[in-house]
Amino acid sequence: MNISLLTTDFPGYALLDSGDRRKLEDFGGVRIVRSEPKAWWKPTLPREEWAKAVAVHEDDSREGRWKFRGNAAPAPWTLRFRGAFSLQLRFMDRSKQIGVFPEQSPHWDRILKNPVPATGKPMRLLNLFGYTGAASLAAARAGWRVTHVDASKPAVAWGRRNQELSGLGDAPIRWILEDAVKFCRREARRGNAYEAILLDPPAFGRGPGGELWKVERDLPELLRVCRDLLSPDARLMILTLYTIDASSVLCGNLLAETTAHLRGGNVEVGELATRETSAAARLLPLSLWGRWTR
């Protein structure tokens, strides 16, 4: 098992500073402040730089809220990733998310740099908990036939919009609004299989039918179902976890168990992190990941 640190390389995005459990970011010229529980240290930049943010997410209530300079939210804006796809960003009510997790860009690069060979045989990729579709769009650009699954109706609609903005309207992407466990069980009963599976599960969530998801309880069972969905020609599986109690070794053990029936392959694990552009140039750890390839 190889352990690696993958750092963010997303053109148009910058982590300007972090500290006091917050982070100061720039998305295409839009400067924002959000909470970050892993930033235990003190900020490097002066308060004046933080005060230039056009939006601050305040966690002073159970769900939090955005406070905007001038009291008006900036209009939605778009970032392009390496000429491959586009993502619309916007401020959401209550949630601190704006439509992208830039620290996951190493996974998108991995997919884009390894396009599907032109063998005439379709290569199928399943993206579970796919959010607004960055990984799905990267996969479609690389030649995969993509099935994108998310339990959030707004996220699926957002992903479709990103597909249009990316000029990938004719790309073979199925957008599925469904609970991930239910969908995978149904696919297994149908005998469907995939050559790649991506999973980015939340620590806690609910499906469109009110299904309760707890990662520590439900992820092992989901991976057992995913085992049955991996085709004999499978070549890629990526698991990303934001759960504080998890570890990269845990990710590796789960992937090794899920792919044990397939011949060959290599498991890598590590952390996803973003480096500040401040003088401190600190790395902010954000997520754990595991990747099986062959």
mmCIF file of C-alpha atoms in Angstrom:
data_model
loop_
_atom_site.group_PDB
_atom_site.id
_atom_site.type_symbol
_atom_site.label_atom_id
_atom_site.label_comp_id
_atom_site.label_asym_id
_atom_site.label_seq_id
_atom_site.Cartn_x
_atom_site.Cartn_y
_atom_site.Cartn_z
ATOM 1 C CA MET A 1 0.000 0.000 0.000
ATOM 2 C CA ASN A 2 1.547 3.280 -1.149
ATOM 3 C CA ILE A 3 0.788 6.481 0.800
ATOM 4 C CA SER A 4 0.720 9.804 -1.058
ATOM 5 C CA LEU A 5 -0.251 13.414 -0.445
ATOM 6 C CA LEU A 6 -2.182 14.918 -3.347
ATOM 7 C CA THR A 7 -2.331 18.715 -3.426
ATOM 8 C CA THR A 8 -4.843 20.926 -5.172
ATOM 9 C CA ASP A 9 -3.968 22.257 -8.614
ATOM 10 C CA PHE A 10 -7.128 23.999 -9.794
ATOM 11 C CA PRO A 11 -6.553 26.985 -12.112
ATOM 12 C CA GLY A 12 -8.629 29.924 -10.934
ATOM 13 C CA TYR A 13 -8.733 28.755 -7.326
ATOM 14 C CA ALA A 14 -6.478 29.828 -4.450
ATOM 15 C CA LEU A 15 -6.403 29.187 -0.727
ATOM 16 C CA LEU A 16 -5.188 32.588 0.439
ATOM 17 C CA ASP A 17 -4.933 31.876 4.171
ATOM 18 C CA SER A 18 -6.363 29.722 6.941
ATOM 19 C CA GLY A 19 -6.554 29.660 10.728
ATOM 20 C CA ASP A 20 -8.860 29.949 13.717
ATOM 21 C CA ARG A 21 -10.920 27.191 12.076
ATOM 22 C CA ARG A 22 -11.654 29.314 9.001
ATOM 23 C CA LYS A 23 -10.249 29.609 5.485
ATOM 24 C CA LEU A 24 -9.930 32.527 3.085
ATOM 25 C CA GLU A 25 -10.381 31.461 -0.545
ATOM 26 C CA ASP A 26 -10.511 32.970 -4.020
ATOM 27 C CA PHE A 27 -12.663 31.379 -6.724
ATOM 28 C CA GLY A 28 -12.071 33.169 -10.008
ATOM 29 C CA GLY A 29 -11.744 36.570 -8.329
ATOM 30 C CA VAL A 30 -14.560 36.008 -5.834
ATOM 31 C CA ARG A 31 -13.058 36.056 -2.339
ATOM 32 C CA ILE A 32 -14.946 34.195 0.402
ATOM 33 C CA VAL A 33 -14.527 33.059 4.019
ATOM 34 C CA ARG A 34 -15.803 29.700 5.226
ATOM 35 C CA SER A 35 -15.420 27.599 8.346
ATOM 36 C CA GLU A 36 -12.719 24.919 8.301
ATOM 37 C CA PRO A 37 -12.544 22.638 11.366
ATOM 38 C CA LYS A 38 -9.055 21.363 10.470
ATOM 39 C CA ALA A 39 -7.414 24.834 10.555
ATOM 40 C CA TRP A 40 -6.325 24.859 14.200
ATOM 41 C CA TRP A 41 -3.495 27.402 13.789
ATOM 42 C CA LYS A 42 -3.511 31.199 13.545
ATOM 43 C CA PRO A 43 -4.020 33.103 10.268
ATOM 44 C CA THR A 44 -0.995 34.612 8.532
ATOM 45 C CA LEU A 45 -2.604 37.474 6.613
ATOM 46 C CA PRO A 46 -3.802 40.614 8.430
ATOM 47 C CA ARG A 47 -7.471 41.154 9.165
ATOM 48 C CA GLU A 48 -7.635 43.722 6.367
ATOM 49 C CA GLU A 49 -7.104 40.966 3.798
ATOM 50 C CA TRP A 50 -9.823 38.800 5.291
ATOM 51 C CA ALA A 51 -12.142 41.819 5.355
ATOM 52 C CA LYS A 52 -11.931 42.041 1.543
ATOM 53 C CA ALA A 53 -14.075 38.912 1.211
ATOM 54 C CA VAL A 54 -17.350 39.535 -0.624
ATOM 55 C CA ALA A 55 -19.059 36.711 1.283
ATOM 56 C CA VAL A 56 -18.617 35.199 4.731
ATOM 57 C CA HIS A 57 -20.372 32.054 5.876
ATOM 58 C CA GLU A 58 -21.315 32.453 9.518
ATOM 59 C CA ASP A 59 -21.897 29.325 11.600
ATOM 60 C CA ASP A 60 -23.873 31.132 14.264
ATOM 61 C CA SER A 61 -26.928 28.933 13.826
ATOM 62 C CA ARG A 62 -27.491 25.221 13.322
ATOM 63 C CA GLU A 63 -27.150 25.469 9.547
ATOM 64 C CA GLY A 64 -25.272 28.745 9.184
ATOM 65 C CA ARG A 65 -25.881 31.602 6.773
ATOM 66 C CA TRP A 66 -24.052 33.775 4.251
ATOM 67 C CA LYS A 67 -23.343 37.443 4.921
ATOM 68 C CA PHE A 68 -22.529 39.486 1.811
ATOM 69 C CA ARG A 69 -20.699 42.749 1.394
ATOM 70 C CA GLY A 70 -23.387 45.173 0.277
ATOM 71 C CA ASN A 71 -26.023 42.636 1.425
ATOM 72 C CA ALA A 72 -26.463 41.209 -2.096
ATOM 73 C CA ALA A 73 -25.155 37.827 -3.190
ATOM 74 C CA PRO A 74 -22.869 37.957 -6.249
ATOM 75 C CA ALA A 75 -24.420 36.444 -9.377
ATOM 76 C CA PRO A 76 -23.502 32.850 -10.262
ATOM 77 C CA TRP A 77 -20.143 32.611 -12.019
ATOM 78 C CA THR A 78 -18.239 29.923 -13.928
ATOM 79 C CA LEU A 79 -14.784 28.387 -13.638
ATOM 80 C CA ARG A 80 -13.178 26.307 -16.402
ATOM 81 C CA PHE A 81 -10.992 23.327 -15.489
ATOM 82 C CA ARG A 82 -8.060 22.845 -17.896
ATOM 83 C CA GLY A 83 -10.268 23.411 -20.921
ATOM 84 C CA ALA A 84 -12.001 20.100 -20.183
ATOM 85 C CA PHE A 85 -15.194 21.181 -18.415
ATOM 86 C CA SER A 86 -16.883 24.122 -16.698
ATOM 87 C CA LEU A 87 -18.460 24.457 -13.268
ATOM 88 C CA GLN A 88 -21.049 27.031 -12.281
ATOM 89 C CA LEU A 89 -20.544 28.359 -8.757
ATOM 90 C CA ARG A 90 -23.163 30.073 -6.637
ATOM 91 C CA PHE A 91 -24.049 30.764 -3.025
ATOM 92 C CA MET A 92 -26.579 28.399 -1.515
ATOM 93 C CA ASP A 93 -29.063 29.106 1.253
ATOM 94 C CA ARG A 94 -27.758 27.818 4.579
ATOM 95 C CA SER A 95 -25.042 25.556 3.129
ATOM 96 C CA LYS A 96 -21.454 26.809 3.026
ATOM 97 C CA GLN A 97 -20.810 24.886 -0.205
ATOM 98 C CA ILE A 98 -20.753 26.779 -3.511
ATOM 99 C CA GLY A 99 -20.687 23.902 -6.009
ATOM 100 C CA VAL A 100 -17.148 22.511 -6.091
ATOM 101 C CA PHE A 101 -14.576 20.794 -3.871
ATOM 102 C CA PRO A 102 -11.322 22.042 -5.470
ATOM 103 C CA GLU A 103 -9.112 19.736 -3.388
ATOM 104 C CA GLN A 104 -10.463 16.830 -5.456
ATOM 105 C CA SER A 105 -8.825 18.146 -8.626
ATOM 106 C CA PRO A 106 -6.040 15.490 -8.479
ATOM 107 C CA HIS A 107 -8.721 12.835 -9.071
ATOM 108 C CA TRP A 108 -10.067 14.737 -12.082
ATOM 109 C CA ASP A 109 -6.540 15.049 -13.459
ATOM 110 C CA ARG A 110 -5.982 11.318 -12.980
ATOM 111 C CA ILE A 111 -9.099 10.577 -15.028
ATOM 112 C CA LEU A 112 -8.322 13.132 -17.757
ATOM 113 C CA LYS A 113 -4.716 11.947 -18.156
ATOM 114 C CA ASN A 114 -5.792 8.336 -18.638
ATOM 115 C CA PRO A 115 -8.382 8.429 -21.422
ATOM 116 C CA VAL A 116 -10.291 5.316 -22.368
ATOM 117 C CA PRO A 117 -8.486 3.412 -25.166
ATOM 118 C CA ALA A 118 -10.314 3.344 -28.483
ATOM 119 C CA THR A 119 -11.071 -0.386 -28.496
ATOM 120 C CA GLY A 120 -14.697 -0.050 -29.557
ATOM 121 C CA LYS A 121 -15.839 -1.539 -26.237
ATOM 122 C CA PRO A 122 -17.726 0.917 -23.999
ATOM 123 C CA MET A 123 -16.076 1.560 -20.643
ATOM 124 C CA ARG A 124 -18.605 2.303 -17.916
ATOM 125 C CA LEU A 125 -17.988 4.502 -14.866
ATOM 126 C CA LEU A 126 -20.294 4.818 -11.860
ATOM 127 C CA ASN A 127 -20.006 8.041 -9.825
ATOM 128 C CA LEU A 128 -21.781 7.673 -6.473
ATOM 129 C CA PHE A 129 -22.583 10.766 -4.378
ATOM 130 C CA GLY A 130 -21.540 12.705 -7.484
ATOM 131 C CA TYR A 131 -22.680 16.164 -6.282
ATOM 132 C CA THR A 132 -22.523 18.754 -9.122
ATOM 133 C CA GLY A 133 -20.654 16.483 -11.512
ATOM 134 C CA ALA A 134 -16.992 17.517 -11.751
ATOM 135 C CA ALA A 135 -15.713 13.925 -11.749
ATOM 136 C CA SER A 136 -18.521 12.836 -14.073
ATOM 137 C CA LEU A 137 -17.630 15.555 -16.577
ATOM 138 C CA ALA A 138 -13.938 14.682 -16.397
ATOM 139 C CA ALA A 139 -14.811 11.039 -17.043
ATOM 140 C CA ALA A 140 -17.090 11.880 -19.953
ATOM 141 C CA ARG A 141 -14.350 14.032 -21.493
ATOM 142 C CA ALA A 142 -11.945 11.079 -21.110
ATOM 143 C CA GLY A 143 -14.277 8.748 -23.003
ATOM 144 C CA TRP A 144 -16.170 6.957 -20.238
ATOM 145 C CA ARG A 145 -19.899 6.158 -20.349
ATOM 146 C CA VAL A 146 -20.938 7.733 -17.062
ATOM 147 C CA THR A 147 -23.703 6.988 -14.584
ATOM 148 C CA HIS A 148 -23.930 9.820 -12.039
ATOM 149 C CA VAL A 149 -25.906 9.159 -8.841
ATOM 150 C CA ASP A 150 -26.850 11.666 -6.147
ATOM 151 C CA ALA A 151 -29.703 11.886 -3.647
ATOM 152 C CA SER A 152 -30.062 15.681 -4.000
ATOM 153 C CA LYS A 153 -32.408 16.953 -6.711
ATOM 154 C CA PRO A 154 -30.722 20.411 -6.787
ATOM 155 C CA ALA A 155 -27.271 18.795 -7.123
ATOM 156 C CA VAL A 156 -28.373 16.637 -10.066
ATOM 157 C CA ALA A 157 -29.947 19.669 -11.790
ATOM 158 C CA TRP A 158 -26.732 21.605 -11.124
ATOM 159 C CA GLY A 159 -24.705 18.804 -12.691
ATOM 160 C CA ARG A 160 -26.858 18.865 -15.814
ATOM 161 C CA ARG A 161 -26.295 22.605 -16.054
ATOM 162 C CA ASN A 162 -22.537 22.078 -15.759
ATOM 163 C CA GLN A 163 -22.745 19.547 -18.584
ATOM 164 C CA GLU A 164 -24.342 22.180 -20.818
ATOM 165 C CA LEU A 165 -21.813 24.848 -19.815
ATOM 166 C CA SER A 166 -18.998 22.403 -20.598
ATOM 167 C CA GLY A 167 -20.154 21.811 -24.170
ATOM 168 C CA LEU A 168 -20.724 18.135 -23.322
ATOM 169 C CA GLY A 169 -24.434 18.046 -24.059
ATOM 170 C CA ASP A 170 -24.061 14.934 -26.231
ATOM 171 C CA ALA A 171 -21.758 13.107 -23.820
ATOM 172 C CA PRO A 172 -23.090 9.759 -22.523
ATOM 173 C CA ILE A 173 -23.954 10.731 -18.940
ATOM 174 C CA ARG A 174 -26.945 9.282 -17.093
ATOM 175 C CA TRP A 175 -28.077 11.572 -14.261
ATOM 176 C CA ILE A 176 -29.788 9.511 -11.553
ATOM 177 C CA LEU A 177 -31.675 10.995 -8.583
ATOM 178 C CA GLU A 178 -31.573 8.099 -6.139
ATOM 179 C CA ASP A 179 -30.282 6.772 -2.861
ATOM 180 C CA ALA A 180 -26.863 5.258 -3.646
ATOM 181 C CA VAL A 181 -27.410 1.989 -1.758
ATOM 182 C CA LYS A 182 -30.813 1.377 -3.335
ATOM 183 C CA PHE A 183 -29.498 2.148 -6.809
ATOM 184 C CA CYS A 184 -26.496 -0.183 -6.464
ATOM 185 C CA ARG A 185 -28.604 -3.042 -5.164
ATOM 186 C CA ARG A 186 -30.956 -2.647 -8.106
ATOM 187 C CA GLU A 187 -28.041 -2.559 -10.560
ATOM 188 C CA ALA A 188 -26.619 -5.735 -9.024
ATOM 189 C CA ARG A 189 -29.970 -7.521 -9.402
ATOM 190 C CA ARG A 190 -30.051 -6.448 -13.056
ATOM 191 C CA GLY A 191 -26.583 -7.879 -13.612
ATOM 192 C CA ASN A 192 -25.102 -4.526 -14.642
ATOM 193 C CA ALA A 193 -21.387 -3.913 -14.172
ATOM 194 C CA TYR A 194 -18.852 -1.079 -14.387
ATOM 195 C CA GLU A 195 -15.172 -0.778 -15.193
ATOM 196 C CA ALA A 196 -14.739 2.105 -12.717
ATOM 197 C CA ILE A 197 -16.523 3.234 -9.549
ATOM 198 C CA LEU A 198 -16.045 6.533 -7.699
ATOM 199 C CA LEU A 199 -17.427 7.128 -4.207
ATOM 200 C CA ASP A 200 -17.465 10.396 -2.256
ATOM 201 C CA PRO A 201 -19.895 9.643 0.586
ATOM 202 C CA PRO A 202 -20.908 12.224 3.207
ATOM 203 C CA ALA A 203 -20.575 11.470 6.889
ATOM 204 C CA PHE A 204 -24.342 11.860 7.251
ATOM 205 C CA GLY A 205 -27.195 12.413 4.830
ATOM 206 C CA ARG A 206 -30.664 11.497 3.651
ATOM 207 C CA GLY A 207 -31.861 10.055 0.365
ATOM 208 C CA PRO A 208 -34.716 11.480 -1.726
ATOM 209 C CA GLY A 209 -37.107 9.145 0.071
ATOM 210 C CA GLY A 210 -35.845 10.076 3.530
ATOM 211 C CA GLU A 211 -33.358 7.188 3.686
ATOM 212 C CA LEU A 212 -30.833 7.754 6.478
ATOM 213 C CA TRP A 213 -27.129 7.463 5.612
ATOM 214 C CA LYS A 214 -24.377 7.113 8.224
ATOM 215 C CA VAL A 215 -20.988 6.467 6.682
ATOM 216 C CA GLU A 216 -19.557 4.343 9.507
ATOM 217 C CA ARG A 217 -22.636 2.106 9.403
ATOM 218 C CA ASP A 218 -23.541 2.031 5.714
ATOM 219 C CA LEU A 219 -20.308 2.360 3.729
ATOM 220 C CA PRO A 220 -19.055 -1.223 4.315
ATOM 221 C CA GLU A 221 -22.366 -2.620 3.067
ATOM 222 C CA LEU A 222 -22.355 -0.297 0.034
ATOM 223 C CA LEU A 223 -18.840 -1.431 -0.854
ATOM 224 C CA ARG A 224 -19.939 -5.077 -0.662
ATOM 225 C CA VAL A 225 -22.619 -4.289 -3.237
ATOM 226 C CA CYS A 226 -20.067 -2.366 -5.332
ATOM 227 C CA ARG A 227 -17.912 -5.502 -5.347
ATOM 228 C CA ASP A 228 -20.637 -7.197 -7.375
ATOM 229 C CA LEU A 229 -20.824 -4.212 -9.749
ATOM 230 C CA LEU A 230 -17.142 -4.313 -10.745
ATOM 231 C CA SER A 231 -16.730 -6.018 -14.103
ATOM 232 C CA PRO A 232 -13.892 -8.493 -14.752
ATOM 233 C CA ASP A 233 -12.281 -5.710 -16.802
ATOM 234 C CA ALA A 234 -12.451 -3.137 -13.975
ATOM 235 C CA ARG A 235 -9.507 -0.759 -13.877
ATOM 236 C CA LEU A 236 -10.293 2.032 -11.382
ATOM 237 C CA MET A 237 -11.955 2.617 -8.017
ATOM 238 C CA ILE A 238 -11.613 5.784 -5.926
ATOM 239 C CA LEU A 239 -12.937 6.350 -2.399
ATOM 240 C CA THR A 240 -12.866 9.793 -0.761
ATOM 241 C CA LEU A 241 -13.777 10.340 2.893
ATOM 242 C CA TYR A 242 -14.193 13.574 4.872
ATOM 243 C CA THR A 243 -15.046 11.714 8.083
ATOM 244 C CA ILE A 244 -12.850 12.883 10.957
ATOM 245 C CA ASP A 245 -12.754 9.436 12.609
ATOM 246 C CA ALA A 246 -11.527 7.685 9.442
ATOM 247 C CA SER A 247 -7.971 7.231 8.158
ATOM 248 C CA SER A 248 -6.248 6.704 4.813
ATOM 249 C CA VAL A 249 -5.268 3.190 5.936
ATOM 250 C CA LEU A 250 -8.961 2.484 6.524
ATOM 251 C CA CYS A 251 -9.670 3.600 2.940
ATOM 252 C CA GLY A 252 -6.977 1.269 1.672
ATOM 253 C CA ASN A 253 -8.248 -1.716 3.630
ATOM 254 C CA LEU A 254 -11.790 -1.188 2.349
ATOM 255 C CA LEU A 255 -10.650 -0.941 -1.273
ATOM 256 C CA ALA A 256 -8.374 -3.974 -0.964
ATOM 257 C CA GLU A 257 -11.288 -6.004 0.407
ATOM 258 C CA THR A 258 -13.689 -4.762 -2.284
ATOM 259 C CA THR A 259 -11.328 -5.613 -5.171
ATOM 260 C CA ALA A 260 -9.781 -8.822 -3.752
ATOM 261 C CA HIS A 261 -11.666 -11.015 -6.244
ATOM 262 C CA LEU A 262 -10.082 -9.215 -9.204
ATOM 263 C CA ARG A 263 -6.659 -10.262 -10.428
ATOM 264 C CA GLY A 264 -3.876 -7.749 -10.007
ATOM 265 C CA GLY A 265 -4.170 -4.101 -9.169
ATOM 266 C CA ASN A 266 -2.525 -1.651 -6.828
ATOM 267 C CA VAL A 267 -3.942 0.292 -3.865
ATOM 268 C CA GLU A 268 -2.743 3.813 -3.056
ATOM 269 C CA VAL A 269 -3.956 5.918 -0.141
ATOM 270 C CA GLY A 270 -3.309 9.346 1.307
ATOM 271 C CA GLU A 271 -4.690 12.806 1.951
ATOM 272 C CA LEU A 272 -6.014 15.581 -0.250
ATOM 273 C CA ALA A 273 -4.647 18.963 0.782
ATOM 274 C CA THR A 274 -4.442 22.549 -0.423
ATOM 275 C CA ARG A 275 -1.379 24.779 -0.024
ATOM 276 C CA GLU A 276 -1.851 28.387 1.038
ATOM 277 C CA THR A 277 -0.581 31.189 -1.164
ATOM 278 C CA SER A 278 0.303 33.124 2.015
ATOM 279 C CA ALA A 279 3.912 33.485 3.148
ATOM 280 C CA ALA A 280 3.407 30.541 5.511
ATOM 281 C CA ALA A 281 2.616 28.271 2.546
ATOM 282 C CA ARG A 282 0.965 25.798 4.900
ATOM 283 C CA LEU A 283 -0.831 22.703 3.720
ATOM 284 C CA LEU A 284 -4.457 22.478 4.782
ATOM 285 C CA PRO A 285 -5.530 18.793 5.013
ATOM 286 C CA LEU A 286 -9.077 18.348 3.773
ATOM 287 C CA SER A 287 -9.881 14.765 2.859
ATOM 288 C CA LEU A 288 -8.725 11.147 2.943
ATOM 289 C CA TRP A 289 -8.604 9.054 -0.201
ATOM 290 C CA GLY A 290 -7.897 5.579 -1.490
ATOM 291 C CA ARG A 291 -7.447 4.491 -5.103
ATOM 292 C CA TRP A 292 -7.296 1.030 -6.681
ATOM 293 C CA THR A 293 -5.982 0.777 -10.241
ATOM 294 C CA ARG A 294 -4.789 -1.885 -12.631
#
